[in-house]
Short mmCIF file of C-alpha atoms in Angstrom, two decimals:
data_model
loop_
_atom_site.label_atom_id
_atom_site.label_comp_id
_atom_site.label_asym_id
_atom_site.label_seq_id
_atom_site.Cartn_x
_atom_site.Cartn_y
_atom_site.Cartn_z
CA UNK C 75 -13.59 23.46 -26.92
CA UNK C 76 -17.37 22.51 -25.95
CA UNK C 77 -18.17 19.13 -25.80
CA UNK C 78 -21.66 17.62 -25.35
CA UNK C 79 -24.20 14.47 -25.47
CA UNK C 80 -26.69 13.63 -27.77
CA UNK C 81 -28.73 10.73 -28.75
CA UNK C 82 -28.70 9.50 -32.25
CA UNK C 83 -31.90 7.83 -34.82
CA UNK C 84 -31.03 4.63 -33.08
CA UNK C 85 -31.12 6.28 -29.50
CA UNK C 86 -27.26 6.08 -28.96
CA UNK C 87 -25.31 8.57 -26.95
CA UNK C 88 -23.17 10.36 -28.78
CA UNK C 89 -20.33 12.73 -27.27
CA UNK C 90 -19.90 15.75 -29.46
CA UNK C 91 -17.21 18.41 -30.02
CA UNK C 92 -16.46 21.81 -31.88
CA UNK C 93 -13.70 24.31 -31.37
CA UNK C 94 -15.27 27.49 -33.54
CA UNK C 95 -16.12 25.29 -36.31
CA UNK C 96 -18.52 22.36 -37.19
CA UNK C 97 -20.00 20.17 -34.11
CA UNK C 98 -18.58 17.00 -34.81
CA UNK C 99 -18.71 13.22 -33.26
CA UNK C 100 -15.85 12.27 -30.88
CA UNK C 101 -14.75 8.40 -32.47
CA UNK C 102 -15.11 6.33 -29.55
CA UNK C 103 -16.46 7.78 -26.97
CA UNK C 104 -19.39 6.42 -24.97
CA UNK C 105 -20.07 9.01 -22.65
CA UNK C 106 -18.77 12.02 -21.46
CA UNK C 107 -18.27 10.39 -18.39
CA UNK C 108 -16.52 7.47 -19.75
CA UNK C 109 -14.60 10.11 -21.55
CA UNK C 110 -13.64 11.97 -18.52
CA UNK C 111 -12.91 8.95 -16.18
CA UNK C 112 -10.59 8.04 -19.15
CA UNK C 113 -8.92 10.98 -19.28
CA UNK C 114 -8.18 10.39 -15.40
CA UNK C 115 -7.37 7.63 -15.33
CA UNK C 116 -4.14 7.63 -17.99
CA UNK C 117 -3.47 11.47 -17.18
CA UNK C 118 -4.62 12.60 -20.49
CA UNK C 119 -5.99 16.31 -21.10
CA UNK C 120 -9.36 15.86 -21.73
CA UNK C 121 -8.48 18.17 -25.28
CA UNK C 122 -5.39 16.04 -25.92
CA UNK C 123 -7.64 12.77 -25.80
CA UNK C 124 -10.40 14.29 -27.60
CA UNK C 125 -8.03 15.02 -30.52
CA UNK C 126 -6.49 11.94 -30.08
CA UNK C 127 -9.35 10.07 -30.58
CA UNK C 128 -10.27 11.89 -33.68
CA UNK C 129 -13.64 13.60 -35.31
CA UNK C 130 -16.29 11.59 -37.08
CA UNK C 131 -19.19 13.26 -39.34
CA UNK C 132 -20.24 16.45 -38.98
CA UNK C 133 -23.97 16.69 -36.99
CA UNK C 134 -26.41 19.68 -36.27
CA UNK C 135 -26.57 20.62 -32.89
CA UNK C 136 -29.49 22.99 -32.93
CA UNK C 137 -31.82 20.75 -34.66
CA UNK C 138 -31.03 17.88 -32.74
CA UNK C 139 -31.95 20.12 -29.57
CA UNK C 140 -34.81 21.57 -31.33
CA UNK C 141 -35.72 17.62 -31.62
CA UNK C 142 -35.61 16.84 -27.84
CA UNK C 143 -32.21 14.90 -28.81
CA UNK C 144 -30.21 16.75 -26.36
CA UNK C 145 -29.22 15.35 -22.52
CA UNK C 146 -27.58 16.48 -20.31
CA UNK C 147 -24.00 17.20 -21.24
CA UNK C 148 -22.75 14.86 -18.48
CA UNK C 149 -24.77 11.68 -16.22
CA UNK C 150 -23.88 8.54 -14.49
CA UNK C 151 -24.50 4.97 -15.10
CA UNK C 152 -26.11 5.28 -11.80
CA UNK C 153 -28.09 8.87 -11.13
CA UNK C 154 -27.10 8.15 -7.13
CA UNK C 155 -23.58 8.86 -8.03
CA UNK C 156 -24.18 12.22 -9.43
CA UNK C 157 -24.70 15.10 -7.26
CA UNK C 158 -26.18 18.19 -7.64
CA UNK C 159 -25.29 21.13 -4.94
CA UNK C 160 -24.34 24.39 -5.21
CA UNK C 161 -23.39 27.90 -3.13
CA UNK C 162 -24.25 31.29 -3.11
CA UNK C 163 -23.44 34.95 -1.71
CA UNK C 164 -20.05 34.51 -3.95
CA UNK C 165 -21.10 37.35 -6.29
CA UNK C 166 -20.36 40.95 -6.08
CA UNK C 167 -24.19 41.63 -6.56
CA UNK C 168 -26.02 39.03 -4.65
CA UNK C 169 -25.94 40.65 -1.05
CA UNK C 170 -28.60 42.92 -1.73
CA UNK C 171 -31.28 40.46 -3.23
CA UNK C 172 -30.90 38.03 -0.22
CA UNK C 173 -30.46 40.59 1.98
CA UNK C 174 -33.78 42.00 1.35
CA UNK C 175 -35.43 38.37 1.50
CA UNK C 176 -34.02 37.89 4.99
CA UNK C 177 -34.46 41.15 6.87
CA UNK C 178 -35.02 41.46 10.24
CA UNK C 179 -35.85 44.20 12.46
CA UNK C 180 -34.70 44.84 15.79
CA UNK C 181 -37.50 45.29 18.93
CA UNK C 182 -36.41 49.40 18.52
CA UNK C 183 -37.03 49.52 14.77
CA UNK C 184 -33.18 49.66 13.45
CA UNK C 185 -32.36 47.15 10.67
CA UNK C 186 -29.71 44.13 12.12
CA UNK C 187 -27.00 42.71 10.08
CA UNK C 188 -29.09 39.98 8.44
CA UNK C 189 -26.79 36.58 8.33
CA UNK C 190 -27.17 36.92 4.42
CA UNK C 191 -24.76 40.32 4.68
CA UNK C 192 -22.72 38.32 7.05
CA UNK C 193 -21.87 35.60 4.91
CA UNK C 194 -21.32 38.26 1.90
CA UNK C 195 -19.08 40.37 4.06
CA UNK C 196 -16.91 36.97 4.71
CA UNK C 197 -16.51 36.02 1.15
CA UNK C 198 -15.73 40.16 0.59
CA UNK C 199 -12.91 40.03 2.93
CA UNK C 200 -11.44 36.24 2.82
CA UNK C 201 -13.37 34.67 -0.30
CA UNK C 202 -10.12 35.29 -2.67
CA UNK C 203 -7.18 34.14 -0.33
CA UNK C 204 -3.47 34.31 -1.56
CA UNK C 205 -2.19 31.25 -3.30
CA UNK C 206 -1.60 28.61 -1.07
CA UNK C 207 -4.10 29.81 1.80
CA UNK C 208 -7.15 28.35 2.25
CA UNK C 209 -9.96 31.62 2.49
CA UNK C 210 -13.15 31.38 4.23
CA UNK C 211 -15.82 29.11 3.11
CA UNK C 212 -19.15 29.60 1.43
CA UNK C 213 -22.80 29.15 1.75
CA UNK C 214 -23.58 25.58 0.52
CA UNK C 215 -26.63 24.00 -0.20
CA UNK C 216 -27.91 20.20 -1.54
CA UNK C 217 -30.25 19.75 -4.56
CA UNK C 218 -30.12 16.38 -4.84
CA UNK C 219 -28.97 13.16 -6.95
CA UNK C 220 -28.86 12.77 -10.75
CA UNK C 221 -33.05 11.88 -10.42
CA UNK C 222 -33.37 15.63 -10.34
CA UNK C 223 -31.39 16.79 -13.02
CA UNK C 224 -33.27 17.82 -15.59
CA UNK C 225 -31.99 17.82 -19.82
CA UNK C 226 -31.73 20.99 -21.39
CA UNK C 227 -35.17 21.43 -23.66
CA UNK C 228 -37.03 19.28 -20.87
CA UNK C 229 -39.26 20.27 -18.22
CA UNK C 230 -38.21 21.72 -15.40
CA UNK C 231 -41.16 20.12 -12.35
CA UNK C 232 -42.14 22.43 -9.66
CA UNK C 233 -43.92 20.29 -6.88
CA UNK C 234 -47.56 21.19 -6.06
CA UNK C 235 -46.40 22.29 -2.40
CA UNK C 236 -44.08 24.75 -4.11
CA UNK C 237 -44.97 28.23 -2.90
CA UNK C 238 -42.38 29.74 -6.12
CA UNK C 239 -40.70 27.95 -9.30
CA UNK C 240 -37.99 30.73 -9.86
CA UNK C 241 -34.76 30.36 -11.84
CA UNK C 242 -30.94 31.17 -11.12
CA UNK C 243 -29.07 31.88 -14.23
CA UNK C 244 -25.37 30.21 -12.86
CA UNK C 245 -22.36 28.83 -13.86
CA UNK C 246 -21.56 25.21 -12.57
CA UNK C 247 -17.88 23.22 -12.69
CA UNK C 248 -18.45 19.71 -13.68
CA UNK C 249 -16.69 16.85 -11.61
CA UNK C 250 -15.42 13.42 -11.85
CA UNK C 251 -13.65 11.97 -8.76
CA UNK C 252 -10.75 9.63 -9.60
CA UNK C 253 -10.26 5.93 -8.42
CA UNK C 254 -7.66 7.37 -5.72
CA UNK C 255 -10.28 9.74 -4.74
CA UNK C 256 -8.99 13.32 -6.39
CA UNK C 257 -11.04 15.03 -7.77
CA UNK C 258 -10.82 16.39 -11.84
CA UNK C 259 -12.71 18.99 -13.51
CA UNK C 260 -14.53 18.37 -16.51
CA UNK C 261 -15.37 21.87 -17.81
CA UNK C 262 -17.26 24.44 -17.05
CA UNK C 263 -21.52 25.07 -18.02
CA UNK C 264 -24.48 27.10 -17.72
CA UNK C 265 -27.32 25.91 -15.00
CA UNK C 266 -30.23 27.04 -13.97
CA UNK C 267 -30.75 26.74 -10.28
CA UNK C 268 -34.07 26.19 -10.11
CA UNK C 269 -34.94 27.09 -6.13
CA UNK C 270 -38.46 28.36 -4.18
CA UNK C 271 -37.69 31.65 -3.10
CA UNK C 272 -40.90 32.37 -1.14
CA UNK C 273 -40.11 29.80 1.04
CA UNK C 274 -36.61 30.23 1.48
CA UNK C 275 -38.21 33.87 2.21
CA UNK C 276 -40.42 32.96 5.52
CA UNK C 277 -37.38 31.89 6.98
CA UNK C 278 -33.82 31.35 5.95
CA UNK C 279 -33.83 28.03 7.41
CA UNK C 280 -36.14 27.17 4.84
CA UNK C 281 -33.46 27.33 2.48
CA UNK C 282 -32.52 23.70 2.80
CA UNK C 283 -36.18 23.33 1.76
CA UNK C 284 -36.06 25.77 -1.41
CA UNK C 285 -33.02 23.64 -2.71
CA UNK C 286 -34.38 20.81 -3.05
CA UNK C 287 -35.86 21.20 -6.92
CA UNK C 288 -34.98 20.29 -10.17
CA UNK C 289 -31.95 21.67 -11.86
CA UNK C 290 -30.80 21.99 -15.83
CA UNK C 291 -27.41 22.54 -17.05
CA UNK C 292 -26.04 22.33 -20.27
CA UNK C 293 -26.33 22.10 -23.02
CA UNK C 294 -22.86 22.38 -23.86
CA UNK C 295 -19.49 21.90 -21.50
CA UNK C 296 -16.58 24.39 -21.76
CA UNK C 297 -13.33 22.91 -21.11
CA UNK C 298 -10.46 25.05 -20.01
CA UNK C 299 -10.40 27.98 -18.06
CA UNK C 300 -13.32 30.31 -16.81
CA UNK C 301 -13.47 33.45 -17.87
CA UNK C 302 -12.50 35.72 -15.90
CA UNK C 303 -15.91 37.84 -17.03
CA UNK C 304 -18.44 35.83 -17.81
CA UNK C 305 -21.48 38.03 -19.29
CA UNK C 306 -24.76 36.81 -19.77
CA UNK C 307 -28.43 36.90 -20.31
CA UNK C 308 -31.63 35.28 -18.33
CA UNK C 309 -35.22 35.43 -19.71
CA UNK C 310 -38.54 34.10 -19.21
CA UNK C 311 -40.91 33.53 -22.35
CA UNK C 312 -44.77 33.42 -21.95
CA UNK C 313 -47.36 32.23 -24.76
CA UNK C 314 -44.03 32.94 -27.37
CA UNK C 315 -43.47 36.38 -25.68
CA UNK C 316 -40.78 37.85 -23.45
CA UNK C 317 -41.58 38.12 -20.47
CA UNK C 318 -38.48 39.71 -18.73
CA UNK C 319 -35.20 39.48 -19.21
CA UNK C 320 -31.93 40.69 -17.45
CA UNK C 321 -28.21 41.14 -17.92
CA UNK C 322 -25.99 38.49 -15.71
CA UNK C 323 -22.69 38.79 -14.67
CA UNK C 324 -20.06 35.63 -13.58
CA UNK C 325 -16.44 34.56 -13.33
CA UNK C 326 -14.12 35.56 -10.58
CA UNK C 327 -14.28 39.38 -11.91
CA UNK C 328 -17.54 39.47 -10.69
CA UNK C 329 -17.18 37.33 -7.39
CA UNK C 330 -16.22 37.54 -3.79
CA UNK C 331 -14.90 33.95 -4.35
CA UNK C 332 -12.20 31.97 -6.41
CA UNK C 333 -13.36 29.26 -8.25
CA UNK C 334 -10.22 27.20 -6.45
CA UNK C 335 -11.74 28.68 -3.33
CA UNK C 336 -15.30 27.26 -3.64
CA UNK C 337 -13.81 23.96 -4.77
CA UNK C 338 -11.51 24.06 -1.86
CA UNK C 339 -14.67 24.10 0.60
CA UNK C 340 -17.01 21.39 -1.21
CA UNK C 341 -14.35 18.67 -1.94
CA UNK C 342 -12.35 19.02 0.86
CA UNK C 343 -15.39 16.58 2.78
CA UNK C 344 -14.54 12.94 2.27
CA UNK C 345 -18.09 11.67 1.50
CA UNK C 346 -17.85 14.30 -1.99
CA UNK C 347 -14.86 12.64 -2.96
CA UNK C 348 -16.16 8.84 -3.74
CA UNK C 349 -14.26 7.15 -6.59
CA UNK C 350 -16.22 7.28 -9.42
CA UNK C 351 -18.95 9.90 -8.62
CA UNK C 352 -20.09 12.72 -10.66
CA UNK C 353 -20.34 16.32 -9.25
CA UNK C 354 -22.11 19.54 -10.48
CA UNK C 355 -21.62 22.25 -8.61
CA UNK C 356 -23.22 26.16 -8.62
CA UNK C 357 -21.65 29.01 -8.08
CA UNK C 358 -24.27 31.57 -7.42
CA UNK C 359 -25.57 34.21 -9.33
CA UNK C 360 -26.52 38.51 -8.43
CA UNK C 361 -29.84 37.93 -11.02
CA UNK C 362 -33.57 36.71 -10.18
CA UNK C 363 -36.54 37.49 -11.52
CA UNK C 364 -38.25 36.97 -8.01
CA UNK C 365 -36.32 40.01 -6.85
CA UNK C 366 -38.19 41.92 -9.75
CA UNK C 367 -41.39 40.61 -8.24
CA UNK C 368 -42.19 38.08 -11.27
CA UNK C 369 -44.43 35.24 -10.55
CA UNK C 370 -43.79 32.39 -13.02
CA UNK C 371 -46.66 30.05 -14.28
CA UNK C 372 -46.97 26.99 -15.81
CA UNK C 373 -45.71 26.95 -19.40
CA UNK C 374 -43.42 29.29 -18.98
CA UNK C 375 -39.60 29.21 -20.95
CA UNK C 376 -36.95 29.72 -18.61
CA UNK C 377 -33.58 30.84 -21.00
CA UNK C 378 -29.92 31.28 -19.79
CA UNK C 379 -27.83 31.94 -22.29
CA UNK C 380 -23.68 33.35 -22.49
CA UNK C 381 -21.62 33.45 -25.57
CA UNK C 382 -18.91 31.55 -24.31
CA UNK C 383 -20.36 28.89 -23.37
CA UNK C 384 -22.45 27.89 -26.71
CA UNK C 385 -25.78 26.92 -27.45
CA UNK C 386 -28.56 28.38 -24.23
CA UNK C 387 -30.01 26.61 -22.05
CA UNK C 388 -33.37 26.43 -22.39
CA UNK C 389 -36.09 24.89 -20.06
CA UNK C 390 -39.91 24.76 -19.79
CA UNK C 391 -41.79 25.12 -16.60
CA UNK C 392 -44.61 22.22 -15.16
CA UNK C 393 -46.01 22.02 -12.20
CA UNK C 394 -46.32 17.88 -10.31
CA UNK C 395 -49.88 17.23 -9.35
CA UNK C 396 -50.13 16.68 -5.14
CA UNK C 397 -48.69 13.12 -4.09
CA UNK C 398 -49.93 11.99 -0.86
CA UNK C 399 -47.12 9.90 0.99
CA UNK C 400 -47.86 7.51 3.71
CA UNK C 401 -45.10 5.56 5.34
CA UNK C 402 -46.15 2.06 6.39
CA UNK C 403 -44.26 -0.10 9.03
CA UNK C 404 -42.68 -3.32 7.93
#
């Protein structure tokens, strides 16, 4: 089942379903979050109370994203309580891109282990434990809050001091912590990591820096499992004309990592599991167009898009104008 959010003629949110047929209104529900903490809080499958709850009229998906009537397919009443982070190195085919970002070279000539082939060798050799264990953790990084996540069809806003706008074509688990603190998962969706490569480039403890940007997911939510092989395709459109465009690959297949594994290391810190809060988490992806030396511009369509997962996710690029901040004393 996919299940997203739209807003109606008389800018209400509506939660939508389908299940290989015709996208239809969920009776009753608010929110997906409201539908979700629901779920949680009478220990309800999320399908089970969808059904329960029964199907209204029929509505067009496409057009209403082709309208700008799409959001995100899950927010918070408060955007402080959703939080956007993410990890990387967890696929079979991502060494090699950060690796060559973060080279080094020794005073003799001879290429080092870079800490990028470090982490990736970790997640090779302890990144799928057996059940029960606990394997080694991840790279993790912070994007920020709700404020930066962006709906799919909107803009995705580089800042002016931005020395790249590059995408990362991902898979994310969706997150809603329970009022004892345990944490559920909603679903799974596409995202588009939106990071700064160039700077993360200069130095990899930049990469804190190169985080901190916008991010899209959507538009639709999968609930259930993962697929195991998760096959997929990222593009960039310019002036109504591709760009490039690139096979990507996801789903534990295709990872160093469990899923269970890289949920293990994010929610096993108190702070991520608040009663309440939202969570949308990345799980890295082997594709960039940076790596294929593409330099994105202003106006450009950024599309991720995998069959499972429904309609793509689709977001335009704009750059901020310079804001000067100056910090007064009280």
């Amino acid at each position: 089942m996919l299940i997203s959010q739209i807003l109606d003629d008389a800018e209400t949110i509506r939660v939508v379903a389908r299940n290989g047929g015709k996208t239809r209104i969920i009776n009753g529900a608010r929110s997906v979050y409201s539908l979700a903490m629901e779920a949680a809080r009478t220990g309800t499958g999320l399908v089970a109370l969808i059904e329960r709850k029964g199907f209204g009229e029929a509505v067009d998906l496409d057009a209403a994203y082709k309208k700008g009537r799409l959001l995100s397919p899950i927010n918070h009443p408060d955007p402080a309580h959703l939080h956007l982070t993410g990890t990387g190195l967890t696929h079979l085919g991502s060494a090699a891109t950060r690796d060559s970002m973060h080279k080094k070279l020794s005073t003799d000539g001879e290429e080092q282990l870079t800490d990028s082939m470090k982490m990736f060798r970790m997640g090779l050799e302890g990144g799928k434990p057996a059940k029960g264990q606990t394997g080694v953790q991840p790279e993790w990084f912070y994007k920020g809050n709700g404020t930066m996540a962006v709906a799919p069809g909107a803009a995705l806003l580089s800042p002016a001091f931005a020395e790249d706008a590059g995408e990362e074509p991902e898979v994310a688990g969706i997150y809603v912590i329970g009022d004892d603190g345990a944490p559920f998962r909603v679903g799974f969706t596409l995202s588009n990591e939106f990071s700064d490569h160039v700077t993360e480039r200069v130095n990899y403890l930049f990469l804190a820096h190169s985080k901190l940007r916008n991010a899209s997911f959507g538009p639709e939510i999968l609930i259930g499992e993962l697929p195991s092989d998760v096959r997929g395709t990222s593009r960039i459109v310019r002036d109504g004309k591709l760009l490039w465009e690139k096979p990507f690959l996801s789903g534990e297949a295709n990872m160093s990592h469990t899923i269970a594994n890289l949920e293990h290391h994010h929610f096993k810190y108190s702070a991520f599991r608040q009663p309440g809060d939202v969570h949308v988490h990345m799980f890295g992806t082997a594709t960039l167009s940076f790596a294929d030396g593409v330099r994105t511009e202003a106006g450009d369509v950024f599309e991720i898009e995998a069959k499972d997962f429904g309609l793509p996710l689709r977001n335009p690029l704009e750059i901020e104008q310079p804001v000067k901040v100056a910090v007064k004393a009280l």
